[in-house]
Every structure is written in structure tokens, then in C-alpha cells.
mmCIF file of C-alpha atoms in Angstrom:
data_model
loop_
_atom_site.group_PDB
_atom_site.id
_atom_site.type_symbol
_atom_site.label_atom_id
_atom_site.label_comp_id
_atom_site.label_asym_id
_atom_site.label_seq_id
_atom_site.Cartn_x
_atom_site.Cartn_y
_atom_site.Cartn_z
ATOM 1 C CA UNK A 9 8.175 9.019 10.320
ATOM 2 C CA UNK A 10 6.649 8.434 13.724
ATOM 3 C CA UNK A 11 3.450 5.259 13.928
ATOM 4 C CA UNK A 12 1.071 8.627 14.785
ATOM 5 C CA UNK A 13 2.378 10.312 11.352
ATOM 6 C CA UNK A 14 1.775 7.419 9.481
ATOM 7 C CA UNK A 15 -1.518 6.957 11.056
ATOM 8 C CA UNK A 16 -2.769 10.621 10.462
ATOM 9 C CA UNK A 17 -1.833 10.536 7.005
ATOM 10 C CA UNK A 18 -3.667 7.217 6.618
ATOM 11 C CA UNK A 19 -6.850 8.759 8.091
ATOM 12 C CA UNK A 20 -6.989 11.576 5.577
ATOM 13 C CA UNK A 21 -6.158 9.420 3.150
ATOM 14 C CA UNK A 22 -8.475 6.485 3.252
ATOM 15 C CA UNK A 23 -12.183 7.992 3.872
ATOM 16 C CA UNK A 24 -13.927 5.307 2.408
ATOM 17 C CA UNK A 25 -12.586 2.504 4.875
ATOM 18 C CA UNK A 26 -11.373 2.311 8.011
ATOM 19 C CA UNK A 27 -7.855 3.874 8.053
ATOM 20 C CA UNK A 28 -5.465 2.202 10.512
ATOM 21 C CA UNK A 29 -4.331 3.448 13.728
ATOM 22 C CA UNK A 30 -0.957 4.340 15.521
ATOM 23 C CA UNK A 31 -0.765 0.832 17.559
ATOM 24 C CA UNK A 32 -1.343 -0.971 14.208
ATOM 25 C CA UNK A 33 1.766 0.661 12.335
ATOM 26 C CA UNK A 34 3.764 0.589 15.664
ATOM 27 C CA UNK A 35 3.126 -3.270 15.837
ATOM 28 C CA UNK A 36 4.130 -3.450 11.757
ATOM 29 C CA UNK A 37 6.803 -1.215 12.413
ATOM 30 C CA UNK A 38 8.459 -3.918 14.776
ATOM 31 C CA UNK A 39 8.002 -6.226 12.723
ATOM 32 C CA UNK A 40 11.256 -7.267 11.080
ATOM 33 C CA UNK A 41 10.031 -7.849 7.647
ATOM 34 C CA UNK A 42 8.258 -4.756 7.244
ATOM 35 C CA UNK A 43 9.579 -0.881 6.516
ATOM 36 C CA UNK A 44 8.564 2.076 5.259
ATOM 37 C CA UNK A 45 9.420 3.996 2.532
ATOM 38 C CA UNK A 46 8.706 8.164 1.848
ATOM 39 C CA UNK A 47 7.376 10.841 4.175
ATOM 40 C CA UNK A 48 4.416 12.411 5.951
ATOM 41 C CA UNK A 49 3.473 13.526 2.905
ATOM 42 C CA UNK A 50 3.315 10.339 0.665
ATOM 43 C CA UNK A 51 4.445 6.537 2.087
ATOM 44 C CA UNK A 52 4.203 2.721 1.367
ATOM 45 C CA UNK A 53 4.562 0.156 4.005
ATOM 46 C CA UNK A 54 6.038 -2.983 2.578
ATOM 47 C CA UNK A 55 6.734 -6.863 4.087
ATOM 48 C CA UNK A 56 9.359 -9.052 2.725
ATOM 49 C CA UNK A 57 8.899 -12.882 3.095
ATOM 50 C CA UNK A 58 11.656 -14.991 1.708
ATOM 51 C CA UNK A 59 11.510 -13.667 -2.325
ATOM 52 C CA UNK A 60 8.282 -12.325 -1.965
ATOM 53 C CA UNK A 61 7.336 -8.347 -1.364
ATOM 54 C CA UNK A 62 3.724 -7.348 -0.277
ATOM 55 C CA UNK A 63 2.707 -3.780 -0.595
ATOM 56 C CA UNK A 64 0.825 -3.491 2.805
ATOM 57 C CA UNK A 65 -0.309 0.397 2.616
ATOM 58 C CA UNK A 66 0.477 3.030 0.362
ATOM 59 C CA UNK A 67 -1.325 6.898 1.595
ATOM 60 C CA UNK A 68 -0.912 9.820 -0.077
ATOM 61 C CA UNK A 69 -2.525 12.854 2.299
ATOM 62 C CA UNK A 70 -5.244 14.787 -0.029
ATOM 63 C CA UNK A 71 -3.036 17.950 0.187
ATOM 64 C CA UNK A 72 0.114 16.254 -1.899
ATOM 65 C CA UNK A 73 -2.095 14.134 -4.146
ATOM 66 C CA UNK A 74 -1.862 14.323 -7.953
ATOM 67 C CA UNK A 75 2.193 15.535 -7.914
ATOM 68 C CA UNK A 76 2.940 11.773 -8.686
ATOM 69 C CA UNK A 77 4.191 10.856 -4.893
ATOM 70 C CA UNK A 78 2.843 8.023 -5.140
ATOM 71 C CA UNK A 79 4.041 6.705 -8.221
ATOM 72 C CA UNK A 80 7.755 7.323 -7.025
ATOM 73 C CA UNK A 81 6.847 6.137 -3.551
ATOM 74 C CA UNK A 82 6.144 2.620 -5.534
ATOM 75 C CA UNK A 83 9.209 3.082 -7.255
ATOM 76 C CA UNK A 84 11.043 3.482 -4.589
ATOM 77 C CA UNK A 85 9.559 0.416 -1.915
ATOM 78 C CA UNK A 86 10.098 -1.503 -5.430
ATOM 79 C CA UNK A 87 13.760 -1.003 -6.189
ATOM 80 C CA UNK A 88 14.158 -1.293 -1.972
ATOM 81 C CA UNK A 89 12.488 -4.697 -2.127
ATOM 82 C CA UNK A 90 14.177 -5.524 -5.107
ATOM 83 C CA UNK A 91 17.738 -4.979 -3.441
ATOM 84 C CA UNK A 92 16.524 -7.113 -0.406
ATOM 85 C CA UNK A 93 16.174 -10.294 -2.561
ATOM 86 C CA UNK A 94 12.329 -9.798 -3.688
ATOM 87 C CA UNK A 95 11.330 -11.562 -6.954
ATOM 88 C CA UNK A 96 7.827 -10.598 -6.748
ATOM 89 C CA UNK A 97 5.744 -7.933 -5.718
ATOM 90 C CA UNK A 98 1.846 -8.142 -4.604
ATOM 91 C CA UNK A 99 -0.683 -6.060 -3.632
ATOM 92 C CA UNK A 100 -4.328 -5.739 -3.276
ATOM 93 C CA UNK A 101 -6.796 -2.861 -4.098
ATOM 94 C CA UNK A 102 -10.665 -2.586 -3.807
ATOM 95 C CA UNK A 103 -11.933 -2.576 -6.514
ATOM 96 C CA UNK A 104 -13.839 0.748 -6.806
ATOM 97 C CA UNK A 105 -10.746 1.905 -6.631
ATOM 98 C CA UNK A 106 -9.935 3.249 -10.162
ATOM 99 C CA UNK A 107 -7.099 6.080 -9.564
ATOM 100 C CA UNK A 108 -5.508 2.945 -7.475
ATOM 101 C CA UNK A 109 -5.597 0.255 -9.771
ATOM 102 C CA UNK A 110 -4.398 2.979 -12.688
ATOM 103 C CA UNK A 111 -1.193 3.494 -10.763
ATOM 104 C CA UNK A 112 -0.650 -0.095 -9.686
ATOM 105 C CA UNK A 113 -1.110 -0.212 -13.784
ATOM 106 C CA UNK A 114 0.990 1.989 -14.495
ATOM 107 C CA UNK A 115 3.557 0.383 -12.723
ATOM 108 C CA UNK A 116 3.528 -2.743 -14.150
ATOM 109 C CA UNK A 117 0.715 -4.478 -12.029
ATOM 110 C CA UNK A 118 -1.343 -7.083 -13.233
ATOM 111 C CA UNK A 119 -4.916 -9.063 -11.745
ATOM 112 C CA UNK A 120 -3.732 -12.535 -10.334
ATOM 113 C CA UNK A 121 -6.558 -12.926 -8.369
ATOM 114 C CA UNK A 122 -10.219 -11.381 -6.368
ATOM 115 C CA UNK A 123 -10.920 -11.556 -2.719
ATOM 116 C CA UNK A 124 -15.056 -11.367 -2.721
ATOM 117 C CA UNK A 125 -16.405 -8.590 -0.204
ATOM 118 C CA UNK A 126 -13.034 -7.682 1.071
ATOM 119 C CA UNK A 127 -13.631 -4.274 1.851
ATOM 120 C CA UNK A 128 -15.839 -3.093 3.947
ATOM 121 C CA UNK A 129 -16.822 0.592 3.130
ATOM 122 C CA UNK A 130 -18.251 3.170 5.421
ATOM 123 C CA UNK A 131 -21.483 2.861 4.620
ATOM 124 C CA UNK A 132 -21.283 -1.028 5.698
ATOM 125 C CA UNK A 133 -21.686 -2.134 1.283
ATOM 126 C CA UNK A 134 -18.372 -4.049 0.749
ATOM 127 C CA UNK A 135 -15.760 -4.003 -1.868
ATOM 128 C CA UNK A 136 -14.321 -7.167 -3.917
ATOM 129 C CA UNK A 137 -9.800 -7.088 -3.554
ATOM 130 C CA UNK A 138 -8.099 -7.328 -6.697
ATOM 131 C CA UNK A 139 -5.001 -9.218 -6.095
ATOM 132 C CA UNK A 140 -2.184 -7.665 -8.566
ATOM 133 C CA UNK A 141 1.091 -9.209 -8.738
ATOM 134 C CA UNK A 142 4.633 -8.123 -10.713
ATOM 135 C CA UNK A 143 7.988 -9.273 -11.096
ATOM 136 C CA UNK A 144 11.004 -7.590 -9.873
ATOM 137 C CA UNK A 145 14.097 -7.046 -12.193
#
């Protein structure tokens, strides 16, 4: 999966905020804490810090959604972050959100946390973060 993949993906994926661009994954791509996990179709980009794993970006493009790609793509990144030494997972989600923060649910997420006006929407209104943290077996 190419930086220009990810990034189209991202930009049909994320409508309501600014999606990120090619440079930005390339430049996370480098990075040697941070790798990807699935396809074009459905991926998470993940950063490991000493035990700590931080779910950067997760995308699922509008024509794959609802198949549950997602919730395997978090399975996956998971069990990967898991095998690199990872206690803990966190993530953040705005929270309008709701089919996000179901998933992150769903997979064993809980609130740890709020970043006021995070997001910043399209419109220019923003969006509180809802930290979510879970352990790693």
C-alpha cells in the first residue's frame, strides 16, 4: 500500500474533517515506530512507543464499509502490536462519531479521557476527542 493509496482512501473516508495527504503518511511511513496494517480497501496506521500502541488512523473507503473490515483491521494492528511488546492500546475518536466509538466498543475500548474542540469539522464547528484506552493480552 503506496502513501497515495492510503491517502485516497483516507479522503473518501473522512468527509467530515480534513483527511490527510500522501506527504503526511509518507513521513509516518518512515517513521520507525509506525506501520500499517490491511489494504486499499480497509487500513489502520499504528505507532509503538516503548509498551505503548496508538491507533493513529483507521479508513475504511465507503465502497467496503459495513463487511466488518474494520473490525478485523483492529484485530489485526492489535494482535501485531501485541507481538511487538505493546501492553496498551489508545486511540482517540470525535465524538460525533457514533459508528466509531461502537467499534472501538466493541473491541474492548474504554473513555480514559476528552480532548475539548479537537476536531475541527468542515463546516469550521469543532468536535470534543474521546481518548479510549485497552489492554493487550
Amino acid at each position: 500500500m503506496t502513501p497515495e493509496e492510503m491517502a485516497a482512501t483516507h479522503v473518501a473516508a473522512f468527509t467530515q474533517s480534513r483527511p490527510w495527504t500522501a506527504d503526511e503518511f509518507a513521513d509516518l511511513l518512515a517513521n520507525r515506530f509506525t506501520y500499517p496494517i490491511g489494504n486499499v480497501d480497509c487500513f489502520a496506521l499504528v505507532q509503538i512507543i516503548a509498551d505503548e500502541a496508538e491507533l493513529l488512523t483507521i479508513a475504511t473507503h465507503p465502497d467496503h464499509q459495513r463487511r466488518g473490515l474494520a473490525r478485523r483491521c483492529m484485530s489485526e494492528w492489535q494482535a501485531e502490536a501485541a507481538e511487538r511488546g505493546a501492553t496498551r492500546a489508545f486511540l482517540d475518536v470525535a465524538a460525533d462519531n457514533a459508528p466509531g466509538i461502537a467499534l472501538y466498543q466493541r473491541c474492548g475500548y474504554a473513555p480514559c479521557g476528552r480532548r475539548p474542540s479537537y476536531y475541527r469539522r468542515a463546516g469550521g464547528e469543532n468536535v470534543d476527542a474521546i481518548l479510549m484506552e485497552r489492554g493487550l493480552p
